[in-house]
Tab-separated table of C-alpha atoms in Angstrom:
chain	number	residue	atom	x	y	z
A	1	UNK	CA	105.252	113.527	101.082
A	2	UNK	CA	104.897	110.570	104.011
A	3	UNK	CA	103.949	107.327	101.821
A	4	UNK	CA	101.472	104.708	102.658
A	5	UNK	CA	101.047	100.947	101.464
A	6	UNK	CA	97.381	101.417	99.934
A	7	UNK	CA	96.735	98.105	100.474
A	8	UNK	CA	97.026	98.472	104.497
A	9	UNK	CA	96.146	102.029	105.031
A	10	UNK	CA	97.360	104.190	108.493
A	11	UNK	CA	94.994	105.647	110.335
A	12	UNK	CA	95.342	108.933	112.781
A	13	UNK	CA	93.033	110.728	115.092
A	14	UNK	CA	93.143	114.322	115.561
A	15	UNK	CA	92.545	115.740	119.413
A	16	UNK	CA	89.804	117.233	120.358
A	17	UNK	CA	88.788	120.828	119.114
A	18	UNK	CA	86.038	123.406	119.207
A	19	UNK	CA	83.343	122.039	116.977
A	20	UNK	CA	82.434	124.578	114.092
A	21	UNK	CA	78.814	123.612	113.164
A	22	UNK	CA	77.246	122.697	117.116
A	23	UNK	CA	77.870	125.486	120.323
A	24	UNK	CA	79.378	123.371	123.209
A	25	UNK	CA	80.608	120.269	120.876
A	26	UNK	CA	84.154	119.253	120.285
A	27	UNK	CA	84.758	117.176	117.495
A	28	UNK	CA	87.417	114.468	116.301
A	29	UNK	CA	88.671	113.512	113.426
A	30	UNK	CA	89.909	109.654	111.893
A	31	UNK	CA	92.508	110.226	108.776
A	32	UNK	CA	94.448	108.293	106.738
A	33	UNK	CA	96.428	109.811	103.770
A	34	UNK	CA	95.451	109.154	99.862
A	35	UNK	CA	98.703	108.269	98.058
A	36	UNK	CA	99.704	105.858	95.028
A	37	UNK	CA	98.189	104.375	92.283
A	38	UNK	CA	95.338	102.513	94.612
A	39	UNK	CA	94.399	106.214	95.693
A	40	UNK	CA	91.552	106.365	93.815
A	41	UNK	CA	89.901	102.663	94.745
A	42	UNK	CA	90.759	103.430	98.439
A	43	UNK	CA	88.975	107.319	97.955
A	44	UNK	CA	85.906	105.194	96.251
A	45	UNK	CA	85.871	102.634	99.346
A	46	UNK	CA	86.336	105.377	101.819
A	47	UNK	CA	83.738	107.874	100.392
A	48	UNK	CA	80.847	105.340	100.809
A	49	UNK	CA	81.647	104.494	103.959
A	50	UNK	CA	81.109	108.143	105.006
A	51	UNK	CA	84.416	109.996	104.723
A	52	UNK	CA	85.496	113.009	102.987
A	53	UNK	CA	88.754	114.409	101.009
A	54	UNK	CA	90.673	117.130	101.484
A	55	UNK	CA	93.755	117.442	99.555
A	56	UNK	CA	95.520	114.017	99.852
A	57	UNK	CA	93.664	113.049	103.061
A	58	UNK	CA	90.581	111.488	104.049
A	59	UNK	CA	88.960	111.968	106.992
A	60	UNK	CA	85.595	111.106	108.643
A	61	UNK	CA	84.058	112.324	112.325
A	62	UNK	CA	84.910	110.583	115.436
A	63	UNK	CA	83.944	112.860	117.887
A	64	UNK	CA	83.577	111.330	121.413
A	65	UNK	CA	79.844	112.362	122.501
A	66	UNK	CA	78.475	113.381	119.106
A	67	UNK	CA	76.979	111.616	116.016
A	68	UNK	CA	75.389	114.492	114.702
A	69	UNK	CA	77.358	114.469	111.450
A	70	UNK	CA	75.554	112.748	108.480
A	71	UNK	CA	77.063	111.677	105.495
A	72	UNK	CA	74.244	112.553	102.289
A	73	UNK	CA	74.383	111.313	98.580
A	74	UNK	CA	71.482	112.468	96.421
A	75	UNK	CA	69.907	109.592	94.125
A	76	UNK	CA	70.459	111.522	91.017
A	77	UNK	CA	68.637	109.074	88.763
A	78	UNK	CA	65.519	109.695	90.658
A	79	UNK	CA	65.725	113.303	91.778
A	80	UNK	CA	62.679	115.652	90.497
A	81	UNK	CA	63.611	119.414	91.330
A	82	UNK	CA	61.022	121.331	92.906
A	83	UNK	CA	59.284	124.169	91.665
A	84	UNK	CA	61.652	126.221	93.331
A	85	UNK	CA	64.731	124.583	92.167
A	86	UNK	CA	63.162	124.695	88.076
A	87	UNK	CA	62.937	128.297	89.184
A	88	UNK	CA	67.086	128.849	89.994
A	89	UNK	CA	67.632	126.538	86.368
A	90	UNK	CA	65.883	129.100	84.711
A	91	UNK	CA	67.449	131.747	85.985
A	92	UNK	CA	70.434	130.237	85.637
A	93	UNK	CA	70.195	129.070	81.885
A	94	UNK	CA	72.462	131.639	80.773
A	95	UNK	CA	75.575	129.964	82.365
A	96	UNK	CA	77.281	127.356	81.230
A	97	UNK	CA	79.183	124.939	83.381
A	98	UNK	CA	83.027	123.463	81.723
A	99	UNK	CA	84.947	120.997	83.058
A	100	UNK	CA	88.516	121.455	83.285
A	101	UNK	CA	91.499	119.301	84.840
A	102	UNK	CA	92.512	120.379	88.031
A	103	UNK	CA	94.298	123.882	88.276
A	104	UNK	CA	94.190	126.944	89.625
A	105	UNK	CA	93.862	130.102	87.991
A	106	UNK	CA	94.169	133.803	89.836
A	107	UNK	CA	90.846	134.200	88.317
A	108	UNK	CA	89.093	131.460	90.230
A	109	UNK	CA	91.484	132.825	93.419
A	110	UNK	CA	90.402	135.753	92.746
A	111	UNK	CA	86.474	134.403	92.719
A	112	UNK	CA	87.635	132.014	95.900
A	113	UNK	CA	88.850	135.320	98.097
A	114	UNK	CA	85.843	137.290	97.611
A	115	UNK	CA	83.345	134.761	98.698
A	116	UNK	CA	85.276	133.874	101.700
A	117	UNK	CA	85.580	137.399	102.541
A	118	UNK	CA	81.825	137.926	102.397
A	119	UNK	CA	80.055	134.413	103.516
A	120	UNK	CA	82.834	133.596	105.750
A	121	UNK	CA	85.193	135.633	107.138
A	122	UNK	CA	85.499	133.733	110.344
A	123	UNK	CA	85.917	130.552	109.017
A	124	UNK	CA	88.496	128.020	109.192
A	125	UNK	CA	89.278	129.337	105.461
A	126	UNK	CA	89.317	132.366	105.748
A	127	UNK	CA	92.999	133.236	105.704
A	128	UNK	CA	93.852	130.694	102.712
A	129	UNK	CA	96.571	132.675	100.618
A	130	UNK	CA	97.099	131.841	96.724
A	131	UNK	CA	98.866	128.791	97.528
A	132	UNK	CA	96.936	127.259	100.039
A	133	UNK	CA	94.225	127.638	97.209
A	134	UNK	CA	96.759	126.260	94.898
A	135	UNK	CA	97.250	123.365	96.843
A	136	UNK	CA	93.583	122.263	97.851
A	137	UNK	CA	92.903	122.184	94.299
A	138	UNK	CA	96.215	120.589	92.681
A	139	UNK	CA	97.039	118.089	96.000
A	140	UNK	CA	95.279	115.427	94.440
A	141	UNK	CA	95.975	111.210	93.836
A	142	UNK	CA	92.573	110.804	92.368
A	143	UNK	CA	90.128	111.737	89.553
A	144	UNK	CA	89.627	115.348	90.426
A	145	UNK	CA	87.967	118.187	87.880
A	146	UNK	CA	87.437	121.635	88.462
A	147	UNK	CA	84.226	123.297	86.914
A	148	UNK	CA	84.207	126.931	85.706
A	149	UNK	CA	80.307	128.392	85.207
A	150	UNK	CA	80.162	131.234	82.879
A	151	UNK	CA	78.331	133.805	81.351
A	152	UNK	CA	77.445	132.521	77.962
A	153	UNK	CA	79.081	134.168	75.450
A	154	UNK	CA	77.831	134.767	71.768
A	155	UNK	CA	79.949	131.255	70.530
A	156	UNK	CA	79.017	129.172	73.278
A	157	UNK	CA	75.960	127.015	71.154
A	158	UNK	CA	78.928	126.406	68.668
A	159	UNK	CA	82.209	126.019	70.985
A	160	UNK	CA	80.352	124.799	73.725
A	161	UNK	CA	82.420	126.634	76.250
A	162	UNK	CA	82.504	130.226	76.856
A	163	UNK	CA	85.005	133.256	77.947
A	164	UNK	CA	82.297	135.177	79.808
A	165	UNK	CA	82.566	136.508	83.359
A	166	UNK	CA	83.072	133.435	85.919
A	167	UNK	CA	79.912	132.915	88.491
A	168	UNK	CA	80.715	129.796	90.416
A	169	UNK	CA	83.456	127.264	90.725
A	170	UNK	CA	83.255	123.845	91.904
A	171	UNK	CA	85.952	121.442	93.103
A	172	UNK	CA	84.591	117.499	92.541
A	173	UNK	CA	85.632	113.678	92.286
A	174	UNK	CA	84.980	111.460	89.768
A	175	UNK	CA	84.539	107.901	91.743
A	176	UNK	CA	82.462	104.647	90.673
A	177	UNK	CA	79.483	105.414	91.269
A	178	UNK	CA	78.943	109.244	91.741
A	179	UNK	CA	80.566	112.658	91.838
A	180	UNK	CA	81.953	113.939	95.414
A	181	UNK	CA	81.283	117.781	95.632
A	182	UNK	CA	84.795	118.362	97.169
A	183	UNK	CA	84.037	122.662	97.643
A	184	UNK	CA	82.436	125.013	95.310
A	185	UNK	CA	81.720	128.648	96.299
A	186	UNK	CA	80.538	131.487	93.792
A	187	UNK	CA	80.134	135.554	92.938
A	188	UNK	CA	78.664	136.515	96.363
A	189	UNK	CA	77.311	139.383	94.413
A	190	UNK	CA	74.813	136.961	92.387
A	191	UNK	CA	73.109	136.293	95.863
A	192	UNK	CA	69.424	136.170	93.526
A	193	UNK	CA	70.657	133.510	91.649
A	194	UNK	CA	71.114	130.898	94.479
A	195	UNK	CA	74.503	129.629	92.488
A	196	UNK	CA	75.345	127.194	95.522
A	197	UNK	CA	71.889	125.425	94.914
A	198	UNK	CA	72.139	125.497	90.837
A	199	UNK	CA	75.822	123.989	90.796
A	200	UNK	CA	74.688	120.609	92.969
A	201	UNK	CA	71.393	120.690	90.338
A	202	UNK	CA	74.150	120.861	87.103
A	203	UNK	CA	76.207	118.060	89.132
A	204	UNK	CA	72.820	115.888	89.386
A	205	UNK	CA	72.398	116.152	85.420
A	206	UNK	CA	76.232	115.422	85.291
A	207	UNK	CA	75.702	112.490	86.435
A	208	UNK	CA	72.829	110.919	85.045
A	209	UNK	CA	74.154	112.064	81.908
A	210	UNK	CA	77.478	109.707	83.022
A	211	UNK	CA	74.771	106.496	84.187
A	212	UNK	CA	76.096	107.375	87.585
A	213	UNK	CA	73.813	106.882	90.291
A	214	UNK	CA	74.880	109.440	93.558
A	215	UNK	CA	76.043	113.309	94.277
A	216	UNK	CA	78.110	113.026	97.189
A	217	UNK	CA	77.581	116.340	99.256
A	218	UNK	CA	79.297	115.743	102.433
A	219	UNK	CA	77.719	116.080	106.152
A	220	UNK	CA	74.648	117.140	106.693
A	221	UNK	CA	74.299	118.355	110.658
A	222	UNK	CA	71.262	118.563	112.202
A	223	UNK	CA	70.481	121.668	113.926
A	224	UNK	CA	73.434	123.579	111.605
A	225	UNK	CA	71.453	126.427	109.709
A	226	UNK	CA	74.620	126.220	107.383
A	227	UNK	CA	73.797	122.379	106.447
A	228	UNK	CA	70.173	122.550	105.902
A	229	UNK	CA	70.504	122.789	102.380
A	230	UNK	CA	71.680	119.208	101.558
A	231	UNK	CA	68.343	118.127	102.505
A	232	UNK	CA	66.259	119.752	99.973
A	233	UNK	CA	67.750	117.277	97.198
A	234	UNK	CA	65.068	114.600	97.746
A	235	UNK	CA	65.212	111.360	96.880
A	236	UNK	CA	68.687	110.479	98.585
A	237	UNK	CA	70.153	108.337	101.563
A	238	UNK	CA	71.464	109.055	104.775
A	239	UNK	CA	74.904	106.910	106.443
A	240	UNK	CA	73.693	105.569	109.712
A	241	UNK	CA	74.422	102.905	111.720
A	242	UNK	CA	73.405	100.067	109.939
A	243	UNK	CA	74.051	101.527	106.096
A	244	UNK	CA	72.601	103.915	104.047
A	245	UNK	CA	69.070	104.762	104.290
A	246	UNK	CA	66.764	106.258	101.266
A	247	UNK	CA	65.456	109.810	102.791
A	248	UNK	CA	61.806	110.526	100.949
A	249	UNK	CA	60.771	113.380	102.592
């Protein structure tokens, strides 16, 4: 693995390539790697000023005619769902979210390879093997948990956990001041239950429930049918070009 002083991070720009979220757009990419015991500061640093993780690398947009990318973080201290949103909790109060550390299991794989085969089959992902899984998960210099939603099962109220069926996985940071929602993805079967929608809801109560104040949910493209979610979780700020600005409504 290529090592990096954290205290004078490298940075690299990718070449130009088809955009995936915009017809017509190519898009760029700044990255510098995440390695060492200061891998976790520089992830916190980087984060809020509007880059992402993958594996051992961050990387933000850079994209030569384009600024259509938008970094969000929900205000979770402030958030009130809507009636639709207490609608998916209640359907969804028979799950129970655990956190684990960070590693794979051929169930989650298992979980992982039938939602890419049905909500994205043409997607960058979409050829991942087990250990490309393995490795997005485990390939990891900062705080990084995995959470497994279940079925409750008839000892949950006492263990607290449960062995049930899994529903939903989700792959997320533990920085300063928020959780980063790294990838999740869920049964594509339990379309009804809107799982993507009622994992960034559990990560809201998360953490409030840990006094921190943001859910970090990545780019938010205008335009992209994909990304139109990430705007429904209202209070919450927007990067732009002089800071982050609080989003109402």
């Amino acid at each position: 693995m290529t090592q990096h002083s954290p205290k004078s991070p490298q940075f690299f720009l990718t070449s130009p390539s088809p955009c995936p979220y915009l017809d017509g757009q190519f898009e760029r990419k700044v990255f510098t790697h995440l390695v060492g015991d200061k891998a976790a500061e520089m992830n916190d640093l980087l984060t809020q000023g509007g880059f992402r993780r993958s594996q051992n690398i961050a990387y933000r947009p850079a994209c030569e005619t384009c600024r259509a990318c938008v970094s969000v973080r929900i205000l979770a201290n402030e958030f009130m769902p809507s009636k639709n949103m207490r609608r998916i909790q209640n359907l969804n109060s028979d799950i129970i979210g655990v956190e684990h550390t960070a590693e794979p299991t051929s169930e989650q794989y298992s979980l992982f390879r039938r939602y890419l085969d049905s909500r994205h089959r043409q997607g960058g992902m979409s050829e991942m093997t087990v250990l490309d899984y393995a490795m997005m998960v485990e390939d990891t210099h900062v705080p990084t948990r995995i959470v497994e939603y279940r079925l409750r099962d008839p000892d949950s109220f006492i263990t607290g956990g449960s062995t049930g069926p899994l529903q939903a996985v989700a792959l997320s940071d533990r920085m300063a001041d928020g959780f980063s929602m790294v990838y999740s993805f869920f049964d594509p079967d339990q379309t009804p239950r809107s799982l993507g929608t009622w994992m960034i809801l559990d990560h809201i109560e998360r953490a409030r429930a840990a006094g921190l104040p943001h859910v970090y949910l990545g780019y938010w493209v205008e335009g992209s049918r994909k990304m139109e979610y990430k705007t429904r979780f209202r209070p919450q700020e927007h990067l732009l070009a002089d800071g982050w600005e609080r989003i109402d409504s």
